Coordinates of C-alpha atoms and ligand atoms in Angstrom, one line a residue:
I236 CA -83.3 31.9 44.7
L237 CA -82.5 29.0 47.1
A238 CA -81.1 26.9 44.3
I239 CA -78.6 29.6 43.4
S240 CA -77.7 31.0 46.9
V241 CA -77.1 27.7 48.7
P242 CA -74.3 26.5 46.3
I243 CA -72.8 30.0 46.2
T244 CA -72.7 30.2 50.1
L245 CA -71.3 26.7 50.3
S246 CA -68.6 27.5 47.8
V247 CA -67.7 30.8 49.7
I248 CA -67.5 28.8 53.0
A249 CA -65.3 26.1 51.3
V250 CA -62.9 28.6 49.7
T251 CA -62.7 30.7 52.9
G252 CA -62.0 27.5 54.9
W253 CA -59.4 26.3 52.5
W254 CA -57.7 29.8 52.5
L255 CA -57.8 30.1 56.3
G256 CA -56.6 26.5 56.6
G257 CA -53.7 27.3 54.3
M258 CA -52.9 30.5 56.3
A259 CA -52.9 28.5 59.6
M260 CA -50.7 25.8 58.1
Q261 CA -48.1 28.4 56.9
P262 CA -46.2 28.9 60.2
I263 CA -46.4 25.1 60.9
R264 CA -45.0 24.3 57.5
H265 CA -42.3 26.9 57.9
S266 CA -41.2 25.5 61.3
Y267 CA -41.3 22.0 59.8
D268 CA -39.1 23.0 56.9
H269 CA -36.8 24.8 59.2
L270 CA -36.4 21.8 61.5
Q271 CA -35.9 19.5 58.5
R272 CA -33.2 21.7 57.1
F273 CA -31.5 22.0 60.5
T274 CA -31.5 18.2 61.0
A275 CA -30.1 17.7 57.5
D276 CA -27.4 20.3 58.0
A277 CA -26.5 18.9 61.5
S278 CA -26.3 15.3 60.1
H279 CA -24.2 16.5 57.2
E280 CA -21.8 18.3 59.4
L281 CA -21.4 15.3 61.7
R282 CA -21.1 12.8 58.9
S283 CA -17.8 14.0 57.4
P284 CA -15.8 14.0 60.7
L285 CA -17.3 10.6 61.6
S286 CA -16.1 9.2 58.3
A287 CA -12.7 10.6 58.9
I288 CA -12.6 9.0 62.4
I289 CA -13.7 5.6 60.9
S290 CA -11.2 5.7 58.0
N291 CA -8.3 6.7 60.3
S292 CA -9.0 4.1 62.9
Q293 CA -9.6 1.4 60.2
Y294 CA -6.3 2.3 58.6
G295 CA -4.6 2.2 62.0
L296 CA -6.0 -1.3 62.8
L297 CA -5.1 -2.7 59.4
S298 CA -1.7 -1.1 59.1
K299 CA 1.4 -3.3 59.6
S300 CA 3.6 -0.3 60.3
S301 CA 5.4 -0.3 63.7
D302 CA 6.4 3.3 63.4
P303 CA 5.4 4.9 66.7
E304 CA 5.5 8.4 65.3
A305 CA 3.0 7.5 62.5
Q306 CA 0.8 5.9 65.1
R307 CA 0.9 9.0 67.3
Q308 CA 0.0 11.2 64.4
R309 CA -3.0 9.1 63.5
F310 CA -4.2 9.2 67.1
Q311 CA -3.7 12.9 67.2
K312 CA -5.8 13.3 64.1
I313 CA -8.6 11.2 65.5
F314 CA -8.4 13.2 68.8
D315 CA -8.6 16.5 67.0
I316 CA -11.6 15.5 64.8
A317 CA -13.4 14.0 67.9
K318 CA -12.8 17.3 69.8
S319 CA -14.2 19.4 67.0
M320 CA -17.2 17.0 66.8
S321 CA -17.8 17.4 70.5
S322 CA -17.8 21.2 70.2
L323 CA -20.3 20.9 67.3
V324 CA -22.6 18.7 69.4
N325 CA -22.3 21.1 72.4
N326 CA -23.3 23.9 70.1
L327 CA -26.3 22.0 68.8
L328 CA -27.4 21.1 72.3
F329 CA -27.1 24.7 73.3
L330 CA -29.3 25.8 70.4
A331 CA -31.9 23.2 71.3
R332 CA -31.9 24.1 75.0
Y333 CA -32.1 27.9 75.1
Q334 CA -35.3 28.8 73.3
G335 CA -37.2 31.9 74.2
R336 CA -36.6 34.3 77.2
L337 CA -34.5 33.1 80.1
P338 CA -36.5 32.5 83.3
T339 CA -36.2 35.5 85.7
E340 CA -34.9 33.4 88.6
S341 CA -31.8 32.4 86.6
L342 CA -30.8 36.0 86.0
Q343 CA -28.4 38.1 88.1
E344 CA -27.1 41.6 88.0
V345 CA -24.1 41.5 85.6
D346 CA -21.6 44.4 85.3
L347 CA -20.7 44.5 81.7
T348 CA -17.6 46.7 82.3
S349 CA -15.9 44.0 84.4
L350 CA -17.2 41.2 82.2
L351 CA -15.5 42.9 79.1
K352 CA -12.3 43.5 81.1
Q353 CA -12.2 39.7 81.8
V354 CA -12.7 39.0 78.1
I355 CA -9.9 41.4 77.1
D356 CA -7.6 39.7 79.6
E357 CA -8.3 36.4 78.0
Y358 CA -7.8 37.8 74.4
V359 CA -4.7 39.9 74.8
T360 CA -2.3 37.0 74.2
Q361 CA -4.2 35.7 71.1
T362 CA -4.4 39.1 69.5
E363 CA -0.8 39.8 70.2
A364 CA 0.2 36.5 68.6
Q365 CA -1.9 37.5 65.5
H366 CA -0.4 41.0 65.5
I367 CA -3.9 42.4 65.8
N368 CA -4.2 45.8 67.5
L369 CA -6.9 45.3 70.1
I370 CA -8.3 48.6 71.2
F371 CA -10.8 48.9 74.0
K372 CA -13.0 51.7 75.2
L373 CA -14.7 50.9 78.4
P374 CA -16.5 53.3 80.7
A375 CA -15.0 54.0 84.2
N376 CA -18.2 53.1 85.9
S377 CA -20.2 49.8 86.0
V378 CA -22.9 49.1 83.4
N379 CA -25.4 46.7 84.8
V380 CA -27.8 44.4 83.0
L381 CA -29.9 41.5 84.2
G382 CA -28.5 38.3 82.8
D383 CA -26.6 35.1 82.8
K384 CA -23.0 35.9 83.1
L385 CA -21.6 32.8 81.4
L386 CA -24.0 33.1 78.4
L387 CA -23.2 36.8 78.0
H388 CA -19.5 36.0 78.2
Q389 CA -19.9 33.4 75.5
A390 CA -21.8 35.9 73.3
V391 CA -19.1 38.5 73.5
V392 CA -16.3 35.9 72.9
N393 CA -18.2 34.7 69.8
I394 CA -18.3 38.1 68.3
L395 CA -14.7 39.0 69.3
S396 CA -13.3 35.8 68.1
N397 CA -15.0 36.2 64.7
A398 CA -13.6 39.8 64.5
C399 CA -10.1 38.3 65.1
K400 CA -10.7 35.3 62.8
Y401 CA -11.8 37.4 59.8
T402 CA -9.2 40.2 60.2
P403 CA -5.8 39.6 58.7
N404 CA -2.6 40.0 60.7
S405 CA -1.7 43.6 61.5
G406 CA -5.4 44.5 61.4
Q407 CA -7.4 46.3 64.1
V408 CA -10.2 45.2 66.4
Q409 CA -12.0 47.6 68.7
L410 CA -14.2 46.6 71.6
Q411 CA -16.4 49.3 73.1
L412 CA -19.1 49.6 75.8
Y413 CA -21.5 52.5 76.1
T414 CA -25.1 53.2 77.0
Q415 CA -27.7 54.6 74.7
S416 CA -31.0 55.6 76.4
R417 CA -32.2 52.4 78.2
W418 CA -29.7 50.1 76.5
A419 CA -26.2 48.9 77.1
V420 CA -24.3 48.6 73.8
I421 CA -21.3 46.3 73.3
Q422 CA -19.7 47.2 70.0
V423 CA -17.1 45.2 68.2
T424 CA -15.5 46.8 65.1
D425 CA -12.9 45.2 62.9
N426 CA -11.2 46.3 59.7
G427 CA -11.1 42.8 58.3
I428 CA -12.5 41.2 55.2
G429 CA -16.1 42.3 55.7
I430 CA -19.3 40.6 54.7
P431 CA -21.0 41.0 51.2
E432 CA -24.3 42.8 51.4
T433 CA -26.2 39.8 49.9
D434 CA -25.0 37.6 52.7
L435 CA -25.8 40.0 55.6
P436 CA -29.5 38.9 56.0
Y437 CA -28.5 35.3 56.5
I438 CA -25.4 35.3 58.7
F439 CA -27.4 34.7 61.9
E440 CA -28.9 31.6 60.4
R441 CA -27.7 28.2 61.7
F442 CA -24.9 26.7 59.6
Y443 CA -24.7 29.7 57.3
R444 CA -21.2 30.6 56.2
V445 CA -20.4 33.3 53.7
D446 CA -17.6 31.4 52.1
K447 CA -17.7 27.7 52.8
K448 CA -14.0 27.2 51.8
R449 CA -12.9 30.2 53.9
S450 CA -14.8 29.0 57.0
R451 CA -13.6 25.4 56.7
K452 CA -10.0 26.7 56.8
T453 CA -10.8 28.8 59.9
G454 CA -12.6 25.9 61.5
G455 CA -16.1 27.4 61.8
F456 CA -19.4 25.5 61.5
G457 CA -21.5 28.6 61.0
L458 CA -23.2 28.3 64.4
G459 CA -21.5 31.0 66.4
L460 CA -23.7 33.9 65.3
A461 CA -26.9 31.8 65.6
I462 CA -25.9 31.0 69.2
T463 CA -25.0 34.6 69.9
Q464 CA -28.3 35.9 68.6
Q465 CA -30.2 33.3 70.6
I466 CA -28.3 34.4 73.8
I467 CA -29.0 38.1 73.2
Q468 CA -32.6 37.6 72.4
S469 CA -33.1 35.4 75.5
H470 CA -32.0 38.5 77.4
G471 CA -34.5 40.7 75.7
G472 CA -31.8 42.3 73.6
E473 CA -30.9 42.6 70.0
I474 CA -27.9 42.2 67.8
R475 CA -27.1 44.3 64.7
V476 CA -24.4 44.3 62.0
K477 CA -23.0 46.7 59.5
S478 CA -20.3 45.6 57.1
A479 CA -18.5 46.4 53.9
V480 CA -16.3 44.0 51.9
G481 CA -12.7 44.9 52.2
Q482 CA -13.4 47.5 54.9
G483 CA -14.6 45.5 57.9
S484 CA -17.6 44.9 60.1
T485 CA -19.3 46.3 63.2
F486 CA -21.4 44.1 65.4
Q487 CA -23.6 45.8 68.1
I488 CA -25.2 43.9 71.0
F489 CA -28.0 45.8 72.7
L490 CA -29.0 44.7 76.2
P491 CA -31.7 46.3 78.4
L492 CA -30.1 48.2 81.3
T493 CA -31.3 47.5 84.9
S494 CA -32.6 50.4 87.0
K495 CA -29.1 50.4 88.6
G496 CA -27.6 50.7 85.1
L497 CA -29.9 53.5 84.3
G498 CA -28.7 55.3 87.4
I499 CA -32.2 55.0 89.0
G500 CA -32.4 54.2 92.7
C501 CA -28.7 53.7 93.3
Ligands
ADP601 P1 -18.3 30.6 61.7 O1 -18.1 29.6 62.8 O2 -18.3 30.1 60.3 O3 -17.4 31.8 61.9 P2 -20.5 32.3 62.5 O4 -21.9 31.9 62.7 O5 -19.8 32.8 63.7 O6 -19.8 31.0 61.9 O7 -20.4 33.3 61.4 C1 -21.2 33.1 60.2 C2 -20.4 33.7 59.0 O8 -20.4 35.1 59.1 C3 -19.0 33.3 58.9 O9 -18.8 32.1 58.2 C4 -18.3 34.5 58.2 O10 -18.3 34.3 56.9 C5 -19.2 35.6 58.6 N1 -18.6 36.5 59.6 C6 -19.0 36.6 61.0 N2 -18.3 37.5 61.6 C7 -17.5 38.1 60.7 C8 -16.6 39.2 60.7 N3 -16.3 39.9 61.8 N4 -16.0 39.6 59.5 C9 -16.2 38.9 58.4 N5 -17.1 37.9 58.3 C10 -17.7 37.5 59.4

């Protein structure tokens, strides 16, 4: 009996150990793959503008042309590329810095009604220039959440600027704020190009662009939604999207209301 049961027991222990080990390794492997892909994507995104800066400055150094306008244009090109690289690096630093929930001591009571009014003020000129009809529906009262005002401002601007970016001239973008049980909801709806159903599950991933050519033209790196989702999740909130190609998209940001926002103890 011993001769049979000992090897069987040992094999069961070995197989269970291997299986449990594999299970435990899964999340680590997933994080590692994720990190590796992120690093590869970030390096790839930085490599092409860097090559453009190198080739433009090399050409400028070797060129015998004394045309000041040509020189100015080359400097302008280098400046523009460097600025866009700087924005990419800032975004990457942001994604690395803000992981998890924000510490309570860094949060303050934020009135979303006035925050959205400020965003609208900043956007009116741009939407007018693009002939986009910007409609806003804000409540008369304040809607309070606990948060970091600058980060929330950035989250709304990211969603609103995408709505304008992916809506053709003469289109319509609607910005709305309302409450739903214990949530404040910021809703941005556009009647632009929309997002294919197959891409929807991935659009919050870092560096994901639906149409690489289209985004290149509009200057995006595919980081805006990843940053926005990170900001909202760090506030204990959630972001949702509904979209149909050729009809438009609706993004909803859910943020937990404070007791003041819920009308308790005011
Ligand atoms: P990008 O900087 O490329 O706009 P984002 O992370 O902000 O990156 O968005 C990811 C992708 O989601 C975009 O490349 C675009 O294809 C798609 N997208 C985001 N918002 C909209 C929208 N309102 N309408 C259509 N497509 C959108």
